[in-house]
Short mmCIF file of C-alpha atoms in Angstrom, two decimals:
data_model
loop_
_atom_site.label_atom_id
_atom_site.label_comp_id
_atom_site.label_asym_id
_atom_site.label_seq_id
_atom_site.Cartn_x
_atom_site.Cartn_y
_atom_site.Cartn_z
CA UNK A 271 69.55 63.29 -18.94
CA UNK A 272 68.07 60.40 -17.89
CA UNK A 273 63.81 60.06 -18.36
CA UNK A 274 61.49 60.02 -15.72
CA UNK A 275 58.37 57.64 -15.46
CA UNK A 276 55.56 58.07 -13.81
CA UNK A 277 54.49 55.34 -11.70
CA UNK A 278 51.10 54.09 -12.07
CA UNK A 279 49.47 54.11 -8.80
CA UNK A 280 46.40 51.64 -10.47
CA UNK A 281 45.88 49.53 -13.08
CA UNK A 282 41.78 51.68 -13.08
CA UNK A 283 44.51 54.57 -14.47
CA UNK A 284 44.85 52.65 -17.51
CA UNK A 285 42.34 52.40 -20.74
CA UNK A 286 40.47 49.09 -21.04
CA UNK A 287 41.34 49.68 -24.80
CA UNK A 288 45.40 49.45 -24.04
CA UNK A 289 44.46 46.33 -21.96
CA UNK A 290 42.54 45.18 -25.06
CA UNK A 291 45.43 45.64 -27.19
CA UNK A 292 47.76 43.69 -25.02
CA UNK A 293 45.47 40.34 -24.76
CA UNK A 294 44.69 40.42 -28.20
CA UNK A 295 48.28 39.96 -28.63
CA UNK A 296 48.57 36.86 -26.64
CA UNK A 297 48.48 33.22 -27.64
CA UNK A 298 45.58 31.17 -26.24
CA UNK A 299 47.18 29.57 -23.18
CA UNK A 300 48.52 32.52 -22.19
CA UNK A 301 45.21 34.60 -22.34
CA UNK A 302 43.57 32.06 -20.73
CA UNK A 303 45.97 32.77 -17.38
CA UNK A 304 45.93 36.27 -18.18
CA UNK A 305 42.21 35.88 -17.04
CA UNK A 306 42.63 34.49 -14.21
CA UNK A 307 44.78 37.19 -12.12
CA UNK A 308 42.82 40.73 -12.30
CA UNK A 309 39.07 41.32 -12.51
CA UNK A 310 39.63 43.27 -15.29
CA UNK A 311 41.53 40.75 -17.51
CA UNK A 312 38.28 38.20 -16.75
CA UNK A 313 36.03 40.65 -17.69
CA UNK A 314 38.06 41.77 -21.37
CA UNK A 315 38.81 38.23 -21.69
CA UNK A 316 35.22 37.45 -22.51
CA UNK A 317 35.45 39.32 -25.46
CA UNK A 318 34.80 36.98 -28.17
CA UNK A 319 36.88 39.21 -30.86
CA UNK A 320 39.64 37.94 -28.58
CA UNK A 321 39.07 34.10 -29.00
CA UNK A 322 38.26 34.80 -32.26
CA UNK A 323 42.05 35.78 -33.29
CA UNK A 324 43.73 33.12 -31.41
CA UNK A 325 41.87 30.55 -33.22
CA UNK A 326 42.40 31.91 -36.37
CA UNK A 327 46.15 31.77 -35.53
CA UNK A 328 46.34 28.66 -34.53
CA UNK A 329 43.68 27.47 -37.40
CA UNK A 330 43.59 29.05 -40.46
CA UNK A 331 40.34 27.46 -41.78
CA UNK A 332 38.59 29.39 -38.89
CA UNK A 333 38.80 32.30 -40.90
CA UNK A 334 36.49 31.00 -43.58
CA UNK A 335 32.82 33.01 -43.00
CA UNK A 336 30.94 29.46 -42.94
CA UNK A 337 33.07 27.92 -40.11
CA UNK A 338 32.71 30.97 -38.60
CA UNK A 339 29.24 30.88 -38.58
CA UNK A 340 28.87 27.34 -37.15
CA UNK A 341 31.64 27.98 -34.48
CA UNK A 342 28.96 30.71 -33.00
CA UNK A 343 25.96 27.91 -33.60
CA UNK A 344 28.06 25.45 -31.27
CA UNK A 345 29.03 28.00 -28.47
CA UNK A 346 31.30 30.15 -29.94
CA UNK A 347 35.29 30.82 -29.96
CA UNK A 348 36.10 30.99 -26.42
CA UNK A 349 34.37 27.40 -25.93
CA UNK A 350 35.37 26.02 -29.57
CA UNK A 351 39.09 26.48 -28.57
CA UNK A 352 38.62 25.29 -25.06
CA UNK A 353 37.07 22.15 -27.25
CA UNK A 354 39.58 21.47 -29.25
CA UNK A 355 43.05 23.02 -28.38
CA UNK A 356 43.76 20.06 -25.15
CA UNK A 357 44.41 16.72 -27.04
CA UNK A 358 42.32 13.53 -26.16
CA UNK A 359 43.59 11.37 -23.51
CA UNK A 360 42.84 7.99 -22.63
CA UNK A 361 44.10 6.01 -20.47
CA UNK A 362 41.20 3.19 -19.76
CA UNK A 363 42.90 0.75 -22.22
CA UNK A 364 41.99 -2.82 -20.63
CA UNK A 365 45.12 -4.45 -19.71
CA UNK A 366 46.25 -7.30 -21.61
CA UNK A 367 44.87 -11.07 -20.38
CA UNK A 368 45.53 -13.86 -22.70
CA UNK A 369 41.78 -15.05 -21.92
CA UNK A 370 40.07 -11.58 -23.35
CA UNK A 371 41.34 -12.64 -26.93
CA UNK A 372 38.01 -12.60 -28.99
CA UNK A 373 37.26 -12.67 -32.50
CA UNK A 374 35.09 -10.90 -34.56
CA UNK A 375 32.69 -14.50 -35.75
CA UNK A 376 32.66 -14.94 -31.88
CA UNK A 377 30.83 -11.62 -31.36
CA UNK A 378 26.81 -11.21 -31.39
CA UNK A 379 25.83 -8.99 -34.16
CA UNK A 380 24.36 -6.17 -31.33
CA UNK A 381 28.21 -6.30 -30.45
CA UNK A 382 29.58 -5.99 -33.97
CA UNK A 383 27.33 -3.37 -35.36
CA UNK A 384 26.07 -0.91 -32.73
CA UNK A 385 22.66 -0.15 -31.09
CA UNK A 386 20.78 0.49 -34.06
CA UNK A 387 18.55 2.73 -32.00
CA UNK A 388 21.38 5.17 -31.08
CA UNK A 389 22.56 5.06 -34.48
CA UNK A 390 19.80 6.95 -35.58
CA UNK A 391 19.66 9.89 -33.98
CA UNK A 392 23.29 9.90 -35.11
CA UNK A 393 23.65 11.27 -39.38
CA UNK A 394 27.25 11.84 -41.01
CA UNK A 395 25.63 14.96 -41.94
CA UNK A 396 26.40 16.22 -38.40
CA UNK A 397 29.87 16.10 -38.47
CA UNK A 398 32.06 18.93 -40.20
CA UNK A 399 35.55 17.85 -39.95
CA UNK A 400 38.01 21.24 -39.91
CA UNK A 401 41.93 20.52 -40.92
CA UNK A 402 45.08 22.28 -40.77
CA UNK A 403 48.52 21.37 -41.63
CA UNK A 404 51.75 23.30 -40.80
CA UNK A 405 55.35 22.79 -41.28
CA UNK A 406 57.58 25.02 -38.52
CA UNK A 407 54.39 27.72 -38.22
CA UNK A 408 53.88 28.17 -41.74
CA UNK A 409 50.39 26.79 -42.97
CA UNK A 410 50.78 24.67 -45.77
CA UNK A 411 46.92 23.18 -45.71
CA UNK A 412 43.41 24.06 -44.43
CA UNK A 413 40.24 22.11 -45.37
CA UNK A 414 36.97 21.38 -44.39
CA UNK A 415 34.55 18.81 -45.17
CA UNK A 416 31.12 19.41 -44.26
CA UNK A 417 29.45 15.73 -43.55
CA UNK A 418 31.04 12.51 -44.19
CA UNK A 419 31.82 11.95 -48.42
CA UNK A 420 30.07 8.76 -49.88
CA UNK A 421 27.78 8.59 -46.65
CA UNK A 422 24.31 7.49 -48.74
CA UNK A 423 21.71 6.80 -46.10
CA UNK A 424 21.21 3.84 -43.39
CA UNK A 425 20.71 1.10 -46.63
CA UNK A 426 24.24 2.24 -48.10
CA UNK A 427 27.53 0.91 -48.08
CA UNK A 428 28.65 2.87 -45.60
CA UNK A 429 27.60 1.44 -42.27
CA UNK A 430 28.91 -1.64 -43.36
CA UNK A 431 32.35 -1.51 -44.67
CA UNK A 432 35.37 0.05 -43.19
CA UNK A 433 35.38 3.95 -42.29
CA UNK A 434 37.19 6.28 -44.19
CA UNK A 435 37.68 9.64 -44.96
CA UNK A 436 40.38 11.00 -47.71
CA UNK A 437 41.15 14.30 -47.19
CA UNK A 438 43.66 14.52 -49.80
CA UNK A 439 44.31 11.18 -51.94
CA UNK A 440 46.69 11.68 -55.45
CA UNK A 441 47.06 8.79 -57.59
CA UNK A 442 50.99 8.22 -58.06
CA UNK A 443 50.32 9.36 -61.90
CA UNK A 444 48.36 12.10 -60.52
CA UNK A 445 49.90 15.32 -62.42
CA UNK A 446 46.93 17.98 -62.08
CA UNK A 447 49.11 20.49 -59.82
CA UNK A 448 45.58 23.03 -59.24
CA UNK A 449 44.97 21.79 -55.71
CA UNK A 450 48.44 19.98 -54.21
CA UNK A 451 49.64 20.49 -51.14
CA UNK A 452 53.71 20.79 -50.91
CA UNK A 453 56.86 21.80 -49.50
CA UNK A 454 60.15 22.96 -50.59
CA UNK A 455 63.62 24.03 -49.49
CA UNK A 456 61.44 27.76 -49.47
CA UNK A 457 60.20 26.46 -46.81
CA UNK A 458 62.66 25.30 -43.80
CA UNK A 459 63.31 21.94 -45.15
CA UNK A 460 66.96 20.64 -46.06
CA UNK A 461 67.93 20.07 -49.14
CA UNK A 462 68.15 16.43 -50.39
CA UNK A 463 70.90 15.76 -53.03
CA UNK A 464 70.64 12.22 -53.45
CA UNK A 465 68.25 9.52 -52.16
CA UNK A 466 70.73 7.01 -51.75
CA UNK A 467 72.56 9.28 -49.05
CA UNK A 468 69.01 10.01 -47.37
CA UNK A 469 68.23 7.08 -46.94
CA UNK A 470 71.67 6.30 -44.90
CA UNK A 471 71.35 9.69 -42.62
CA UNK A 472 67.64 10.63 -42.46
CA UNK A 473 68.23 13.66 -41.97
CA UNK A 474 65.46 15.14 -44.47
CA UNK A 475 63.28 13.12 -43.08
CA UNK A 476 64.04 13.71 -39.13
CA UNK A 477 63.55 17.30 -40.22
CA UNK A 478 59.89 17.04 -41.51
CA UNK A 479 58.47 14.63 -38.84
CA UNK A 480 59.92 17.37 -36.03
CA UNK A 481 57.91 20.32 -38.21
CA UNK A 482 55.01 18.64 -39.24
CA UNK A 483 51.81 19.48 -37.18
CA UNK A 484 48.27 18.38 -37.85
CA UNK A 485 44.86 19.53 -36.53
CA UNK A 486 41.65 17.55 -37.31
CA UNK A 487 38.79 19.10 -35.54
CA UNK A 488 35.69 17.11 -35.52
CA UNK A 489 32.48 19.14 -34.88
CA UNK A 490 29.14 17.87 -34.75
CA UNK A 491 26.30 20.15 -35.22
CA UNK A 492 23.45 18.75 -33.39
CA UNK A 493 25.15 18.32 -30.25
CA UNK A 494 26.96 20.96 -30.58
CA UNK A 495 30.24 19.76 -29.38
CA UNK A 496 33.68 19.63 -30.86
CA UNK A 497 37.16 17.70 -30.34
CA UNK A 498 40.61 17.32 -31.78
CA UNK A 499 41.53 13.94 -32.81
CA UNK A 500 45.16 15.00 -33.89
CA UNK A 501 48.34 14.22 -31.64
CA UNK A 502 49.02 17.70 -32.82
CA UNK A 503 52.48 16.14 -33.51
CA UNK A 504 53.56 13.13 -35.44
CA UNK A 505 53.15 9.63 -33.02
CA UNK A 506 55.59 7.87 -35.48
CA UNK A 507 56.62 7.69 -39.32
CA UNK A 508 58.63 5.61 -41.60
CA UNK A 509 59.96 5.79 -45.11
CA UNK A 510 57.01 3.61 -47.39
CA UNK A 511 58.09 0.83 -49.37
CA UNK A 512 57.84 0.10 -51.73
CA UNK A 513 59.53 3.40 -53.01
CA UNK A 514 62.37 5.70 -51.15
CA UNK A 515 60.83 8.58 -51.96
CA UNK A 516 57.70 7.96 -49.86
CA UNK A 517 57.41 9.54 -46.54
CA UNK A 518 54.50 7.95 -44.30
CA UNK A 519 53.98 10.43 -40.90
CA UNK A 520 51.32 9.29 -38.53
CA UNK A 521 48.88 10.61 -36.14
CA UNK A 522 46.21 9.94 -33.75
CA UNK A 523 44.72 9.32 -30.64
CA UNK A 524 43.07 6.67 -28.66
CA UNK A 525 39.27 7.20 -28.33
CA UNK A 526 36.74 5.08 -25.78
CA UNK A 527 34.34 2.52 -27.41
CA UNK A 528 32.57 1.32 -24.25
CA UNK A 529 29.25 -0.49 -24.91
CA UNK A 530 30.33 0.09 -28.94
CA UNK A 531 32.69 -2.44 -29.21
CA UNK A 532 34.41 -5.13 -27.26
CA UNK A 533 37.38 -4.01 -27.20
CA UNK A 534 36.22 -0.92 -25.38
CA UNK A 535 38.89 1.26 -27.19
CA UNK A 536 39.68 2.33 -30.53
CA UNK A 537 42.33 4.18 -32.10
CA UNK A 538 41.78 7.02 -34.40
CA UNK A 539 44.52 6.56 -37.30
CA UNK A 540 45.42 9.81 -39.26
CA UNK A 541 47.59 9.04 -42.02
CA UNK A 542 49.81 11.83 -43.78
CA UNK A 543 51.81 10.81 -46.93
CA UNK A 544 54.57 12.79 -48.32
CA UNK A 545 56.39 12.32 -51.78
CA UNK A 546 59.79 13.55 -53.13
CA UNK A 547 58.89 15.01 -56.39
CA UNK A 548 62.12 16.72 -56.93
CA UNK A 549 65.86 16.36 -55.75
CA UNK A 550 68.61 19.04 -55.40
CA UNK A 551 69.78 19.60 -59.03
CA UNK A 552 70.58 22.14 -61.22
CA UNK A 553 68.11 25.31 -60.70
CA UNK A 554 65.71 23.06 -59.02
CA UNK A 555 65.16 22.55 -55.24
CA UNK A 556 63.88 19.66 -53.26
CA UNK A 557 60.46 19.63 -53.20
CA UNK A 558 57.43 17.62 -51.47
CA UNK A 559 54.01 16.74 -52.66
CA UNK A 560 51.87 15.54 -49.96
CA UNK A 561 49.45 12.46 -51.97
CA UNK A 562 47.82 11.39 -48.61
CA UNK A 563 45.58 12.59 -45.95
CA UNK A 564 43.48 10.34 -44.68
CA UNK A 565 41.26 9.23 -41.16
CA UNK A 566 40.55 5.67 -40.16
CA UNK A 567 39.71 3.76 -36.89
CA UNK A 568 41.00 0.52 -35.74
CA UNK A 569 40.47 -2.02 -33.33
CA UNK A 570 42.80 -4.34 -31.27
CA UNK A 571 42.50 -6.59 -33.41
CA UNK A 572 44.23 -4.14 -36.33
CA UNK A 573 41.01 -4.67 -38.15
CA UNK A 574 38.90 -1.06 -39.67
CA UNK A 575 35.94 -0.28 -37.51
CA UNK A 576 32.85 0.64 -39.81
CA UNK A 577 31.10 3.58 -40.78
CA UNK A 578 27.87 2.29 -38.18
CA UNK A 579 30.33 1.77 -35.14
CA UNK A 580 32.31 4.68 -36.27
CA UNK A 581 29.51 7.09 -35.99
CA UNK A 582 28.39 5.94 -32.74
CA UNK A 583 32.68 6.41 -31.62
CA UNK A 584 33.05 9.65 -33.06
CA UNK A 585 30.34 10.86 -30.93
CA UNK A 586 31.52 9.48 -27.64
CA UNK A 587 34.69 11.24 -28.33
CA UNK A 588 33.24 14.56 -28.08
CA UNK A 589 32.84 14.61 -24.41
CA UNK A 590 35.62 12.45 -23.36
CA UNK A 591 38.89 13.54 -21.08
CA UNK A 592 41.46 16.20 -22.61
CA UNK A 593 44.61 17.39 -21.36
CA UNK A 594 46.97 19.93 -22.58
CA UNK A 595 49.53 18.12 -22.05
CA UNK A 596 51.20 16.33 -24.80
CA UNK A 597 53.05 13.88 -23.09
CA UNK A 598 49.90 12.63 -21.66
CA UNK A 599 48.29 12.31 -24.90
CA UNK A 600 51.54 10.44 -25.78
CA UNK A 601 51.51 7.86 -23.52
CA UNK A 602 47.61 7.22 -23.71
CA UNK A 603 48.96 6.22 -27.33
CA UNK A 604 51.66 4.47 -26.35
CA UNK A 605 49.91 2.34 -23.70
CA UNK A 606 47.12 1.25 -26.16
CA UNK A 607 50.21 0.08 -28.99
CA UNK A 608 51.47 -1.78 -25.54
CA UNK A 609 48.88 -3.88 -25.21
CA UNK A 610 47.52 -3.98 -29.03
CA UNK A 611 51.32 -5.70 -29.74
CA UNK A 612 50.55 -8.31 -26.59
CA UNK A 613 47.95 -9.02 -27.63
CA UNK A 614 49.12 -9.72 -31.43
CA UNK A 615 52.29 -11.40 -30.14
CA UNK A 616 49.63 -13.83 -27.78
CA UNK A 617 47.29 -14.35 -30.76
CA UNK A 618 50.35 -15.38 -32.77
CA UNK A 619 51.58 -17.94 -30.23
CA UNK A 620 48.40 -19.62 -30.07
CA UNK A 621 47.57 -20.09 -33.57
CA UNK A 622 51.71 -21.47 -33.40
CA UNK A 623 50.54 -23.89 -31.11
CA UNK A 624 47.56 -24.65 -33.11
CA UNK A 625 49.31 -24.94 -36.13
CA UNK A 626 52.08 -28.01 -34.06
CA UNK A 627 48.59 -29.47 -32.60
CA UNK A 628 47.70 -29.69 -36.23
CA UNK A 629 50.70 -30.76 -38.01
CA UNK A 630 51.55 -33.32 -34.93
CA UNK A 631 47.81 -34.92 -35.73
CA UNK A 632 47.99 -35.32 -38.93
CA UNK A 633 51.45 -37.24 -38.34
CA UNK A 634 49.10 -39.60 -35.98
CA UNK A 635 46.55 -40.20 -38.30
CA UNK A 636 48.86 -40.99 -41.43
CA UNK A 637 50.82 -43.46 -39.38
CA UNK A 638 48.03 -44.60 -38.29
CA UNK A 639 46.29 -45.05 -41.89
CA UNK A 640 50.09 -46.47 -43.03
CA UNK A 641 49.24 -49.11 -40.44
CA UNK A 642 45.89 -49.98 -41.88
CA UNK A 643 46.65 -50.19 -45.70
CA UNK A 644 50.21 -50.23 -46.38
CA UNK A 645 51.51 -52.97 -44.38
CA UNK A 646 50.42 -56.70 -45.52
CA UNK A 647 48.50 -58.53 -43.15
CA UNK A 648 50.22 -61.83 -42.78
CA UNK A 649 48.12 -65.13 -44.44
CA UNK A 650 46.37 -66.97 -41.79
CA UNK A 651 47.36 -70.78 -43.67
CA UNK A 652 51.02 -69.71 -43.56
CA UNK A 653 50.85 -68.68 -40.25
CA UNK A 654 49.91 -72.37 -38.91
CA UNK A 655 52.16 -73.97 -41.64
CA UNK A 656 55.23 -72.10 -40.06
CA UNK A 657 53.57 -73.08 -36.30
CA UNK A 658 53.28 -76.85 -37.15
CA UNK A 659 57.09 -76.95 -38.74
CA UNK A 660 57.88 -75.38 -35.26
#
């Protein structure tokens, strides 16, 4: 006998508590559109129990009580994850001219090292940086760093010499296992039963740069804003010399430095180090031990911007243009290595021609100085002794 339903004539027949349960179910993007097609999703959708859950889904360190805490100081869920789940695109990277090619000693010191007076209503203090890793939507990693480590005041070291933060950074005779961060077979990734043959198929190593994610949130507390300077997934990777059994993944993004820096745009460089620890063998499974998290920023030029300029970038990147789109984010990356590698390739030609201006002058000037002491001047008596014989 087949079941009858009753039709429901309005969706005002329902509890708001059903239509509670069903959003809280629903992934971020996906609530966010669920908002936008009744007057009653908008008005549930405000809950901020609601935004609370996705972000904790999406990042685990959420969940900690003081994140929490400054995540309602800044705004709150709803806006933190409208923050920080679109990735940072930028695609105002100057085109390449082969007349823009500066170098550092040929920039004034304002241009070099920031507008002190901007700098200091900026502290590292300010910034909490909030970090998850996952491999295939298992969390391996969550961290957060309130301020920036080694940051000593305006007279320190920091402004000065090349920004840095180290998440996660294990000496290669590193053996104190209480805080590591790895992966096994256990956890989706292929076994590897000999380096040798590894390093012929990558496989293994195809496998962990298409499940590796990162998210590095950047908040800072006094202007209450936040951004994600993660490609969310890995921009490129390669297997580290000098060892085969060093993974090197890499993320990023491509953040403005107008009026901080010459070359107007910098690029964020997040650095994630795996290591095998342990082949296929008998009773023991591959295994991972990630020895390197890091954050940098670089120039064009490939040199490290410092912790002054970097302070003053950071900040600018917490209002700039977002998309969700990854492809975007992608290319905005893409399109700044473009036109770093011109640039290189350009910088390399002229210091070639340079180097032949060089070399071919200092062929003139010792032929010329193997003209002026080398060869004998003839004697002027034998000179008129041979004319008058003549």
């Amino acid at each position: 006998m087949a079941m009858s339903i009753a039709p429901v004539e309005s969706m005002a027949n329902l509890s708001s508590d059903l239509f509670y349960d069903i959003l809280k179910r629903l992934d971020g993007a996906t609530l966010a559109s669920a908002a936008c097609s009744c007057a009653t999703f908008c008005s549930i959708s405000k809950e901020e129990r609601l935004w609370e859950n996705v972000c904790s889904c999406l990042w685990p360190s959420t969940k900690r009580e003081d994140v929490k805490s400054l995540i309602a100081s800044i705004g709150g869920f709803k806006k933190f994850y409208a923050d920080c789940f679109p990735l940072i695109v930028n695609k105002e990277v100057p085109e390449f001219r082969w007349d823009y090619l500066e170098y550092p000693e040929e920039w004034t010191e304002a241009e070099y090292y920031g507008d002190m007076d901007e700098l200091e209503n900026i502290s590292p203090s300010d910034f909490v940086s909030i970090v998850d890793i996952r491999y295939k939507d298992k969390t391996i990693c969550s961290k957060v760093i309130w301020g920036i480590p080694n940051a000593n005041g305006f007279d320190g070291w920091f402004y000065n010499c090349p920004f840095r933060i180290d998440l996660i950074n294990y000496s290669a005779r590193d053996d104190d296992d209480t805080n590591e961060v790895a992966l096994s077979v256990s956890d989706g990734l292929p076994p590897i039963t000999s380096i040798g043959r590894e390093r012929k198929d990558g496989k293994f190593f195809q496998e962990l740069r298409d499940g590796i994610r990162l998210s590095w949130i950047v908040v800072n507390r006094k202007i209450k804003q936040a951004a994600n300077l993660s490609s969310w997934s890995p921009l490129r990777g390669k297997r580290h010399w000098p060892t085969d059994k060093d993974f090197l993944i890499r993320f990023g993004s491509v953040l403005p430095a107008k009026d901080i820096l010459p070359c107007q745009v910098v690029e964020c460089i997040l650095i994630m180090k795996f290591r095998v620890v342990h082949t296929e063998g008998e009773g023991v499974q591959t295994r991972l031990k990630l020895t390197e998290l890091s954050m940098q920023l670089g120039d064009m030029e490939g040199a490290h911007v410092n912790g002054r300029n970097s302070l003053l970038v950071l900040k600018e990147a917490l209002s700039c243009r977002r998309s969700k789109n990854y492809s975007e984010a992608l290319e905005s990356c893409q399109l700044y290595s473009k036109v770093q590698s011109e640039r290189k390739e350009e910088k390399m030609r002229n210091e070639s021609r340079l180097d032949r201006l060089c070399i071919l002058g200092g062929i003139a000037a010792l032929g010329t100085l193997y003209d002026i002491v080398l060869v004998p001047t003839p004697d002027p008596a034998a000179v008129r002794g041979s004319f008058y014989a003549f």
